[in-house]
């Protein structure tokens, strides 16, 4: 399976295969109503958010990385399970959300803006995860090799 940079049980082997940069994005019309982006806790607490899953781990990681804030109130208006879902909500002006660079760069006609954080971008490692110590059939090893090369 492909996984993000989360912690796993010791029985799971994790092998990094790629990396993506995470952008905080919003529709330009949504941002016009919020004033010029400021790198302050109060500015970001005044925004509405579209998050991946409960807990908003990716949004909170972005805030911690760029603002150095662990405790920040996020007004999450929607939680979705896919990058495309985040894109659809933010492209319709519902709020702000995280999009990976490869997805953002593949968009053609859009009015989305990237909200600047600190100078250093937030990168997310994509890894292949599998059970340690299991003898795999040659077919499984061939699939793992194919996945390593296809990213």
PDB file of N, CA, C and O in Angstrom, residues 25-92:
ATOM      1  N   UNK A  25      -4.402  26.048  -0.161  1.00  0.00           N
ATOM      2  CA  UNK A  25      -5.019  26.712  -1.315  1.00  0.00           C
ATOM      3  C   UNK A  25      -6.427  27.208  -0.997  1.00  0.00           C
ATOM      4  O   UNK A  25      -7.122  26.644  -0.147  1.00  0.00           O
ATOM      5  N   UNK A  26      -6.832  28.224  -1.739  1.00  0.00           N
ATOM      6  CA  UNK A  26      -8.195  28.741  -1.655  1.00  0.00           C
ATOM      7  C   UNK A  26      -8.560  29.389  -2.980  1.00  0.00           C
ATOM      8  O   UNK A  26      -7.687  29.790  -3.755  1.00  0.00           O
ATOM      9  N   UNK A  27      -9.854  29.507  -3.219  1.00  0.00           N
ATOM     10  CA  UNK A  27     -10.335  30.214  -4.408  1.00  0.00           C
ATOM     11  C   UNK A  27     -10.059  31.704  -4.211  1.00  0.00           C
ATOM     12  O   UNK A  27     -10.183  32.235  -3.107  1.00  0.00           O
ATOM     13  N   UNK A  28      -9.656  32.384  -5.274  1.00  0.00           N
ATOM     14  CA  UNK A  28      -9.304  33.805  -5.174  1.00  0.00           C
ATOM     15  C   UNK A  28     -10.458  34.649  -4.634  1.00  0.00           C
ATOM     16  O   UNK A  28     -10.238  35.581  -3.857  1.00  0.00           O
ATOM     17  N   UNK A  29     -11.698  34.339  -5.006  1.00  0.00           N
ATOM     18  CA  UNK A  29     -12.855  35.099  -4.505  1.00  0.00           C
ATOM     19  C   UNK A  29     -13.034  34.906  -2.999  1.00  0.00           C
ATOM     20  O   UNK A  29     -13.399  35.840  -2.300  1.00  0.00           O
ATOM     21  N   UNK A  30     -12.784  33.703  -2.515  1.00  0.00           N
ATOM     22  CA  UNK A  30     -12.877  33.447  -1.071  1.00  0.00           C
ATOM     23  C   UNK A  30     -11.859  34.312  -0.325  1.00  0.00           C
ATOM     24  O   UNK A  30     -12.182  34.935   0.682  1.00  0.00           O
ATOM     25  N   UNK A  31     -10.636  34.372  -0.846  1.00  0.00           N
ATOM     26  CA  UNK A  31      -9.589  35.140  -0.167  1.00  0.00           C
ATOM     27  C   UNK A  31      -9.852  36.634  -0.200  1.00  0.00           C
ATOM     28  O   UNK A  31      -9.485  37.343   0.738  1.00  0.00           O
ATOM     29  N   UNK A  32     -10.489  37.132  -1.260  1.00  0.00           N
ATOM     30  CA  UNK A  32     -10.790  38.563  -1.336  1.00  0.00           C
ATOM     31  C   UNK A  32     -11.635  39.008  -0.145  1.00  0.00           C
ATOM     32  O   UNK A  32     -11.465  40.103   0.369  1.00  0.00           O
ATOM     33  N   UNK A  33     -12.529  38.154   0.286  1.00  0.00           N
ATOM     34  CA  UNK A  33     -13.383  38.494   1.422  1.00  0.00           C
ATOM     35  C   UNK A  33     -12.691  38.390   2.763  1.00  0.00           C
ATOM     36  O   UNK A  33     -13.250  38.785   3.789  1.00  0.00           O
ATOM     37  N   UNK A  34     -11.474  37.885   2.784  1.00  0.00           N
ATOM     38  CA  UNK A  34     -10.746  37.685   4.044  1.00  0.00           C
ATOM     39  C   UNK A  34      -9.600  38.668   4.227  1.00  0.00           C
ATOM     40  O   UNK A  34      -8.914  38.645   5.236  1.00  0.00           O
ATOM     41  N   UNK A  35      -9.355  39.531   3.247  1.00  0.00           N
ATOM     42  CA  UNK A  35      -8.241  40.464   3.342  1.00  0.00           C
ATOM     43  C   UNK A  35      -6.936  39.801   2.912  1.00  0.00           C
ATOM     44  O   UNK A  35      -6.898  38.621   2.585  1.00  0.00           O
ATOM     45  N   UNK A  36      -5.879  40.575   2.908  1.00  0.00           N
ATOM     46  CA  UNK A  36      -4.577  40.049   2.506  1.00  0.00           C
ATOM     47  C   UNK A  36      -4.108  38.999   3.501  1.00  0.00           C
ATOM     48  O   UNK A  36      -4.208  39.198   4.706  1.00  0.00           O
ATOM     49  N   UNK A  37      -3.601  37.872   2.986  1.00  0.00           N
ATOM     50  CA  UNK A  37      -3.118  36.831   3.905  1.00  0.00           C
ATOM     51  C   UNK A  37      -2.002  37.342   4.817  1.00  0.00           C
ATOM     52  O   UNK A  37      -1.082  38.015   4.369  1.00  0.00           O
ATOM     53  N   UNK A  38      -2.153  37.059   6.092  1.00  0.00           N
ATOM     54  CA  UNK A  38      -1.145  37.413   7.093  1.00  0.00           C
ATOM     55  C   UNK A  38      -0.687  36.134   7.751  1.00  0.00           C
ATOM     56  O   UNK A  38      -1.462  35.190   7.902  1.00  0.00           O
ATOM     57  N   UNK A  39       0.542  36.104   8.175  1.00  0.00           N
ATOM     58  CA  UNK A  39       1.071  34.903   8.824  1.00  0.00           C
ATOM     59  C   UNK A  39       0.861  34.998  10.339  1.00  0.00           C
ATOM     60  O   UNK A  39       1.800  34.896  11.113  1.00  0.00           O
ATOM     61  N   UNK A  40      -0.409  35.203  10.720  1.00  0.00           N
ATOM     62  CA  UNK A  40      -0.735  35.302  12.141  1.00  0.00           C
ATOM     63  C   UNK A  40      -1.763  34.244  12.505  1.00  0.00           C
ATOM     64  O   UNK A  40      -2.560  33.807  11.667  1.00  0.00           O
ATOM     65  N   UNK A  41      -1.743  33.848  13.745  1.00  0.00           N
ATOM     66  CA  UNK A  41      -2.694  32.857  14.241  1.00  0.00           C
ATOM     67  C   UNK A  41      -4.122  33.359  14.042  1.00  0.00           C
ATOM     68  O   UNK A  41      -4.989  32.616  13.589  1.00  0.00           O
ATOM     69  N   UNK A  42      -4.379  34.633  14.360  1.00  0.00           N
ATOM     70  CA  UNK A  42      -5.749  35.161  14.253  1.00  0.00           C
ATOM     71  C   UNK A  42      -6.260  35.148  12.814  1.00  0.00           C
ATOM     72  O   UNK A  42      -7.433  34.877  12.567  1.00  0.00           O
ATOM     73  N   UNK A  43      -5.377  35.418  11.826  1.00  0.00           N
ATOM     74  CA  UNK A  43      -5.804  35.373  10.426  1.00  0.00           C
ATOM     75  C   UNK A  43      -6.256  33.960  10.066  1.00  0.00           C
ATOM     76  O   UNK A  43      -7.324  33.763   9.489  1.00  0.00           O
ATOM     77  N   UNK A  44      -5.445  32.970  10.403  1.00  0.00           N
ATOM     78  CA  UNK A  44      -5.765  31.592  10.035  1.00  0.00           C
ATOM     79  C   UNK A  44      -6.946  31.042  10.825  1.00  0.00           C
ATOM     80  O   UNK A  44      -7.678  30.195  10.333  1.00  0.00           O
ATOM     81  N   UNK A  45      -7.168  31.528  12.038  1.00  0.00           N
ATOM     82  CA  UNK A  45      -8.335  31.091  12.808  1.00  0.00           C
ATOM     83  C   UNK A  45      -9.630  31.684  12.269  1.00  0.00           C
ATOM     84  O   UNK A  45     -10.713  31.198  12.586  1.00  0.00           O
ATOM     85  N   UNK A  46      -9.528  32.702  11.425  1.00  0.00           N
ATOM     86  CA  UNK A  46     -10.702  33.342  10.840  1.00  0.00           C
ATOM     87  C   UNK A  46     -11.129  32.713   9.512  1.00  0.00           C
ATOM     88  O   UNK A  46     -12.132  33.107   8.932  1.00  0.00           O
ATOM     89  N   UNK A  47     -10.372  31.738   9.039  1.00  0.00           N
ATOM     90  CA  UNK A  47     -10.689  31.076   7.769  1.00  0.00           C
ATOM     91  C   UNK A  47     -11.563  29.841   8.008  1.00  0.00           C
ATOM     92  O   UNK A  47     -11.607  29.304   9.110  1.00  0.00           O
ATOM     93  N   UNK A  48     -12.232  29.400   6.949  1.00  0.00           N
ATOM     94  CA  UNK A  48     -12.977  28.134   6.956  1.00  0.00           C
ATOM     95  C   UNK A  48     -12.107  27.102   6.247  1.00  0.00           C
ATOM     96  O   UNK A  48     -11.380  27.432   5.305  1.00  0.00           O
ATOM     97  N   UNK A  49     -12.217  25.846   6.675  1.00  0.00           N
ATOM     98  CA  UNK A  49     -11.339  24.816   6.139  1.00  0.00           C
ATOM     99  C   UNK A  49     -12.092  23.608   5.606  1.00  0.00           C
ATOM    100  O   UNK A  49     -13.164  23.263   6.087  1.00  0.00           O
ATOM    101  N   UNK A  50     -11.473  22.959   4.623  1.00  0.00           N
ATOM    102  CA  UNK A  50     -11.892  21.654   4.113  1.00  0.00           C
ATOM    103  C   UNK A  50     -10.736  20.724   4.463  1.00  0.00           C
ATOM    104  O   UNK A  50      -9.590  20.999   4.105  1.00  0.00           O
ATOM    105  N   UNK A  51     -11.034  19.652   5.194  1.00  0.00           N
ATOM    106  CA  UNK A  51      -9.967  18.791   5.717  1.00  0.00           C
ATOM    107  C   UNK A  51     -10.077  17.369   5.191  1.00  0.00           C
ATOM    108  O   UNK A  51     -11.151  16.915   4.813  1.00  0.00           O
ATOM    109  N   UNK A  52      -8.941  16.681   5.211  1.00  0.00           N
ATOM    110  CA  UNK A  52      -8.914  15.237   4.991  1.00  0.00           C
ATOM    111  C   UNK A  52      -9.251  14.606   6.336  1.00  0.00           C
ATOM    112  O   UNK A  52      -8.544  14.844   7.313  1.00  0.00           O
ATOM    113  N   UNK A  53     -10.280  13.843   6.409  1.00  0.00           N
ATOM    114  CA  UNK A  53     -10.603  13.015   7.564  1.00  0.00           C
ATOM    115  C   UNK A  53     -10.712  13.793   8.879  1.00  0.00           C
ATOM    116  O   UNK A  53     -10.435  14.972   8.954  1.00  0.00           O
ATOM    117  N   UNK A  54     -11.125  13.099   9.925  1.00  0.00           N
ATOM    118  CA  UNK A  54     -11.229  13.686  11.255  1.00  0.00           C
ATOM    119  C   UNK A  54      -9.840  13.977  11.809  1.00  0.00           C
ATOM    120  O   UNK A  54      -8.884  13.288  11.507  1.00  0.00           O
ATOM    121  N   UNK A  55      -9.766  14.988  12.632  1.00  0.00           N
ATOM    122  CA  UNK A  55      -8.504  15.316  13.286  1.00  0.00           C
ATOM    123  C   UNK A  55      -7.682  16.351  12.550  1.00  0.00           C
ATOM    124  O   UNK A  55      -6.794  16.950  13.121  1.00  0.00           O
ATOM    125  N   UNK A  56      -7.956  16.532  11.278  1.00  0.00           N
ATOM    126  CA  UNK A  56      -7.274  17.556  10.475  1.00  0.00           C
ATOM    127  C   UNK A  56      -5.753  17.480  10.580  1.00  0.00           C
ATOM    128  O   UNK A  56      -5.056  18.496  10.649  1.00  0.00           O
ATOM    129  N   UNK A  57      -5.197  16.279  10.614  1.00  0.00           N
ATOM    130  CA  UNK A  57      -3.752  16.107  10.809  1.00  0.00           C
ATOM    131  C   UNK A  57      -2.914  16.864   9.780  1.00  0.00           C
ATOM    132  O   UNK A  57      -1.893  17.458  10.126  1.00  0.00           O
ATOM    133  N   UNK A  58      -3.332  16.840   8.530  1.00  0.00           N
ATOM    134  CA  UNK A  58      -2.528  17.493   7.488  1.00  0.00           C
ATOM    135  C   UNK A  58      -2.602  19.011   7.632  1.00  0.00           C
ATOM    136  O   UNK A  58      -1.579  19.700   7.556  1.00  0.00           O
ATOM    137  N   UNK A  59      -3.795  19.550   7.878  1.00  0.00           N
ATOM    138  CA  UNK A  59      -3.919  20.996   8.107  1.00  0.00           C
ATOM    139  C   UNK A  59      -3.127  21.421   9.340  1.00  0.00           C
ATOM    140  O   UNK A  59      -2.412  22.422   9.319  1.00  0.00           O
ATOM    141  N   UNK A  60      -3.257  20.671  10.421  1.00  0.00           N
ATOM    142  CA  UNK A  60      -2.533  21.007  11.651  1.00  0.00           C
ATOM    143  C   UNK A  60      -1.021  20.898  11.439  1.00  0.00           C
ATOM    144  O   UNK A  60      -0.253  21.706  11.969  1.00  0.00           O
ATOM    145  N   UNK A  61      -0.594  19.936  10.631  1.00  0.00           N
ATOM    146  CA  UNK A  61       0.825  19.831  10.306  1.00  0.00           C
ATOM    147  C   UNK A  61       1.319  21.045   9.530  1.00  0.00           C
ATOM    148  O   UNK A  61       2.420  21.549   9.765  1.00  0.00           O
ATOM    149  N   UNK A  62       0.498  21.542   8.595  1.00  0.00           N
ATOM    150  CA  UNK A  62       0.854  22.737   7.831  1.00  0.00           C
ATOM    151  C   UNK A  62       0.985  23.935   8.762  1.00  0.00           C
ATOM    152  O   UNK A  62       1.941  24.707   8.679  1.00  0.00           O
ATOM    153  N   UNK A  63       0.016  24.089   9.680  1.00  0.00           N
ATOM    154  CA  UNK A  63       0.041  25.214  10.632  1.00  0.00           C
ATOM    155  C   UNK A  63       1.273  25.140  11.526  1.00  0.00           C
ATOM    156  O   UNK A  63       1.944  26.146  11.767  1.00  0.00           O
ATOM    157  N   UNK A  64       1.566  23.953  12.004  1.00  0.00           N
ATOM    158  CA  UNK A  64       2.730  23.796  12.883  1.00  0.00           C
ATOM    159  C   UNK A  64       4.029  24.083  12.121  1.00  0.00           C
ATOM    160  O   UNK A  64       4.918  24.765  12.623  1.00  0.00           O
ATOM    161  N   UNK A  65       4.120  23.593  10.904  1.00  0.00           N
ATOM    162  CA  UNK A  65       5.321  23.780  10.096  1.00  0.00           C
ATOM    163  C   UNK A  65       5.542  25.252   9.740  1.00  0.00           C
ATOM    164  O   UNK A  65       6.654  25.770   9.866  1.00  0.00           O
ATOM    165  N   UNK A  66       4.485  25.923   9.281  1.00  0.00           N
ATOM    166  CA  UNK A  66       4.633  27.290   8.770  1.00  0.00           C
ATOM    167  C   UNK A  66       4.442  28.373   9.822  1.00  0.00           C
ATOM    168  O   UNK A  66       5.055  29.436   9.730  1.00  0.00           O
ATOM    169  N   UNK A  67       3.580  28.132  10.790  1.00  0.00           N
ATOM    170  CA  UNK A  67       3.298  29.165  11.795  1.00  0.00           C
ATOM    171  C   UNK A  67       3.927  28.863  13.149  1.00  0.00           C
ATOM    172  O   UNK A  67       3.863  29.679  14.062  1.00  0.00           O
ATOM    173  N   UNK A  68       4.462  27.646  13.298  1.00  0.00           N
ATOM    174  CA  UNK A  68       5.031  27.187  14.569  1.00  0.00           C
ATOM    175  C   UNK A  68       3.974  27.181  15.675  1.00  0.00           C
ATOM    176  O   UNK A  68       4.260  27.441  16.831  1.00  0.00           O
ATOM    177  N   UNK A  69       2.725  26.885  15.289  1.00  0.00           N
ATOM    178  CA  UNK A  69       1.614  26.836  16.242  1.00  0.00           C
ATOM    179  C   UNK A  69       1.071  25.421  16.315  1.00  0.00           C
ATOM    180  O   UNK A  69       0.647  24.861  15.316  1.00  0.00           O
ATOM    181  N   UNK A  70       1.094  24.840  17.508  1.00  0.00           N
ATOM    182  CA  UNK A  70       0.515  23.511  17.695  1.00  0.00           C
ATOM    183  C   UNK A  70      -0.969  23.614  18.033  1.00  0.00           C
ATOM    184  O   UNK A  70      -1.759  22.775  17.651  1.00  0.00           O
ATOM    185  N   UNK A  71      -1.321  24.642  18.750  1.00  0.00           N
ATOM    186  CA  UNK A  71      -2.705  24.813  19.186  1.00  0.00           C
ATOM    187  C   UNK A  71      -3.334  25.965  18.410  1.00  0.00           C
ATOM    188  O   UNK A  71      -3.016  27.126  18.643  1.00  0.00           O
ATOM    189  N   UNK A  72      -4.196  25.613  17.481  1.00  0.00           N
ATOM    190  CA  UNK A  72      -4.871  26.621  16.673  1.00  0.00           C
ATOM    191  C   UNK A  72      -6.283  26.131  16.390  1.00  0.00           C
ATOM    192  O   UNK A  72      -6.504  24.953  16.106  1.00  0.00           O
ATOM    193  N   UNK A  73      -7.246  27.035  16.507  1.00  0.00           N
ATOM    194  CA  UNK A  73      -8.645  26.679  16.227  1.00  0.00           C
ATOM    195  C   UNK A  73      -8.857  26.686  14.715  1.00  0.00           C
ATOM    196  O   UNK A  73      -8.597  27.686  14.051  1.00  0.00           O
ATOM    197  N   UNK A  74      -9.326  25.560  14.178  1.00  0.00           N
ATOM    198  CA  UNK A  74      -9.629  25.460  12.753  1.00  0.00           C
ATOM    199  C   UNK A  74     -11.128  25.257  12.580  1.00  0.00           C
ATOM    200  O   UNK A  74     -11.684  24.285  13.081  1.00  0.00           O
ATOM    201  N   UNK A  75     -11.764  26.176  11.880  1.00  0.00           N
ATOM    202  CA  UNK A  75     -13.200  26.070  11.606  1.00  0.00           C
ATOM    203  C   UNK A  75     -13.390  25.170  10.377  1.00  0.00           C
ATOM    204  O   UNK A  75     -13.418  25.641   9.247  1.00  0.00           O
ATOM    205  N   UNK A  76     -13.488  23.876  10.636  1.00  0.00           N
ATOM    206  CA  UNK A  76     -13.607  22.902   9.550  1.00  0.00           C
ATOM    207  C   UNK A  76     -15.072  22.799   9.133  1.00  0.00           C
ATOM    208  O   UNK A  76     -15.923  22.401   9.923  1.00  0.00           O
ATOM    209  N   UNK A  77     -15.351  23.164   7.897  1.00  0.00           N
ATOM    210  CA  UNK A  77     -16.718  23.117   7.366  1.00  0.00           C
ATOM    211  C   UNK A  77     -17.034  21.812   6.666  1.00  0.00           C
ATOM    212  O   UNK A  77     -18.194  21.460   6.508  1.00  0.00           O
ATOM    213  N   UNK A  78     -15.982  21.109   6.224  1.00  0.00           N
ATOM    214  CA  UNK A  78     -16.204  19.826   5.543  1.00  0.00           C
ATOM    215  C   UNK A  78     -14.985  18.939   5.732  1.00  0.00           C
ATOM    216  O   UNK A  78     -13.860  19.427   5.794  1.00  0.00           O
ATOM    217  N   UNK A  79     -15.259  17.638   5.820  1.00  0.00           N
ATOM    218  CA  UNK A  79     -14.199  16.630   5.882  1.00  0.00           C
ATOM    219  C   UNK A  79     -14.441  15.670   4.729  1.00  0.00           C
ATOM    220  O   UNK A  79     -15.548  15.176   4.567  1.00  0.00           O
ATOM    221  N   UNK A  80     -13.403  15.415   3.959  1.00  0.00           N
ATOM    222  CA  UNK A  80     -13.538  14.552   2.793  1.00  0.00           C
ATOM    223  C   UNK A  80     -12.436  13.502   2.808  1.00  0.00           C
ATOM    224  O   UNK A  80     -11.501  13.577   3.597  1.00  0.00           O
ATOM    225  N   UNK A  81     -12.549  12.536   1.897  1.00  0.00           N
ATOM    226  CA  UNK A  81     -11.606  11.426   1.868  1.00  0.00           C
ATOM    227  C   UNK A  81     -10.684  11.431   0.652  1.00  0.00           C
ATOM    228  O   UNK A  81      -9.970  10.468   0.428  1.00  0.00           O
ATOM    229  N   UNK A  82     -10.711  12.512  -0.141  1.00  0.00           N
ATOM    230  CA  UNK A  82      -9.862  12.515  -1.337  1.00  0.00           C
ATOM    231  C   UNK A  82      -9.375  13.925  -1.656  1.00  0.00           C
ATOM    232  O   UNK A  82     -10.002  14.915  -1.290  1.00  0.00           O
ATOM    233  N   UNK A  83      -8.260  13.993  -2.355  1.00  0.00           N
ATOM    234  CA  UNK A  83      -7.720  15.269  -2.824  1.00  0.00           C
ATOM    235  C   UNK A  83      -8.719  15.938  -3.753  1.00  0.00           C
ATOM    236  O   UNK A  83      -8.943  17.150  -3.677  1.00  0.00           O
ATOM    237  N   UNK A  84      -9.350  15.146  -4.602  1.00  0.00           N
ATOM    238  CA  UNK A  84     -10.327  15.711  -5.535  1.00  0.00           C
ATOM    239  C   UNK A  84     -11.495  16.335  -4.773  1.00  0.00           C
ATOM    240  O   UNK A  84     -12.003  17.386  -5.162  1.00  0.00           O
ATOM    241  N   UNK A  85     -11.914  15.714  -3.694  1.00  0.00           N
ATOM    242  CA  UNK A  85     -12.992  16.269  -2.866  1.00  0.00           C
ATOM    243  C   UNK A  85     -12.603  17.611  -2.270  1.00  0.00           C
ATOM    244  O   UNK A  85     -13.391  18.561  -2.271  1.00  0.00           O
ATOM    245  N   UNK A  86     -11.375  17.712  -1.761  1.00  0.00           N
ATOM    246  CA  UNK A  86     -10.890  18.992  -1.226  1.00  0.00           C
ATOM    247  C   UNK A  86     -10.904  20.036  -2.336  1.00  0.00           C
ATOM    248  O   UNK A  86     -11.395  21.148  -2.167  1.00  0.00           O
ATOM    249  N   UNK A  87     -10.391  19.664  -3.496  1.00  0.00           N
ATOM    250  CA  UNK A  87     -10.349  20.579  -4.639  1.00  0.00           C
ATOM    251  C   UNK A  87     -11.746  21.091  -4.998  1.00  0.00           C
ATOM    252  O   UNK A  87     -11.948  22.289  -5.195  1.00  0.00           O
ATOM    253  N   UNK A  88     -12.725  20.192  -5.087  1.00  0.00           N
ATOM    254  CA  UNK A  88     -14.081  20.610  -5.484  1.00  0.00           C
ATOM    255  C   UNK A  88     -14.670  21.606  -4.479  1.00  0.00           C
ATOM    256  O   UNK A  88     -15.279  22.594  -4.871  1.00  0.00           O
ATOM    257  N   UNK A  89     -14.493  21.341  -3.197  1.00  0.00           N
ATOM    258  CA  UNK A  89     -15.027  22.257  -2.181  1.00  0.00           C
ATOM    259  C   UNK A  89     -14.332  23.614  -2.232  1.00  0.00           C
ATOM    260  O   UNK A  89     -14.995  24.652  -2.214  1.00  0.00           O
ATOM    261  N   UNK A  90     -12.985  23.623  -2.284  1.00  0.00           N
ATOM    262  CA  UNK A  90     -12.309  24.921  -2.258  1.00  0.00           C
ATOM    263  C   UNK A  90     -12.481  25.675  -3.573  1.00  0.00           C
ATOM    264  O   UNK A  90     -12.536  26.900  -3.581  1.00  0.00           O
ATOM    265  N   UNK A  91     -12.608  24.956  -4.685  1.00  0.00           N
ATOM    266  CA  UNK A  91     -12.804  25.641  -5.970  1.00  0.00           C
ATOM    267  C   UNK A  91     -14.187  26.278  -6.060  1.00  0.00           C
ATOM    268  O   UNK A  91     -14.412  27.167  -6.873  1.00  0.00           O
ATOM    269  N   UNK A  92     -15.096  25.840  -5.188  1.00  0.00           N
ATOM    270  CA  UNK A  92     -16.428  26.456  -5.120  1.00  0.00           C
ATOM    271  C   UNK A  92     -16.532  27.480  -3.990  1.00  0.00           C
ATOM    272  O   UNK A  92     -17.626  27.920  -3.650  1.00  0.00           O
TER     273      UNK A  92
END
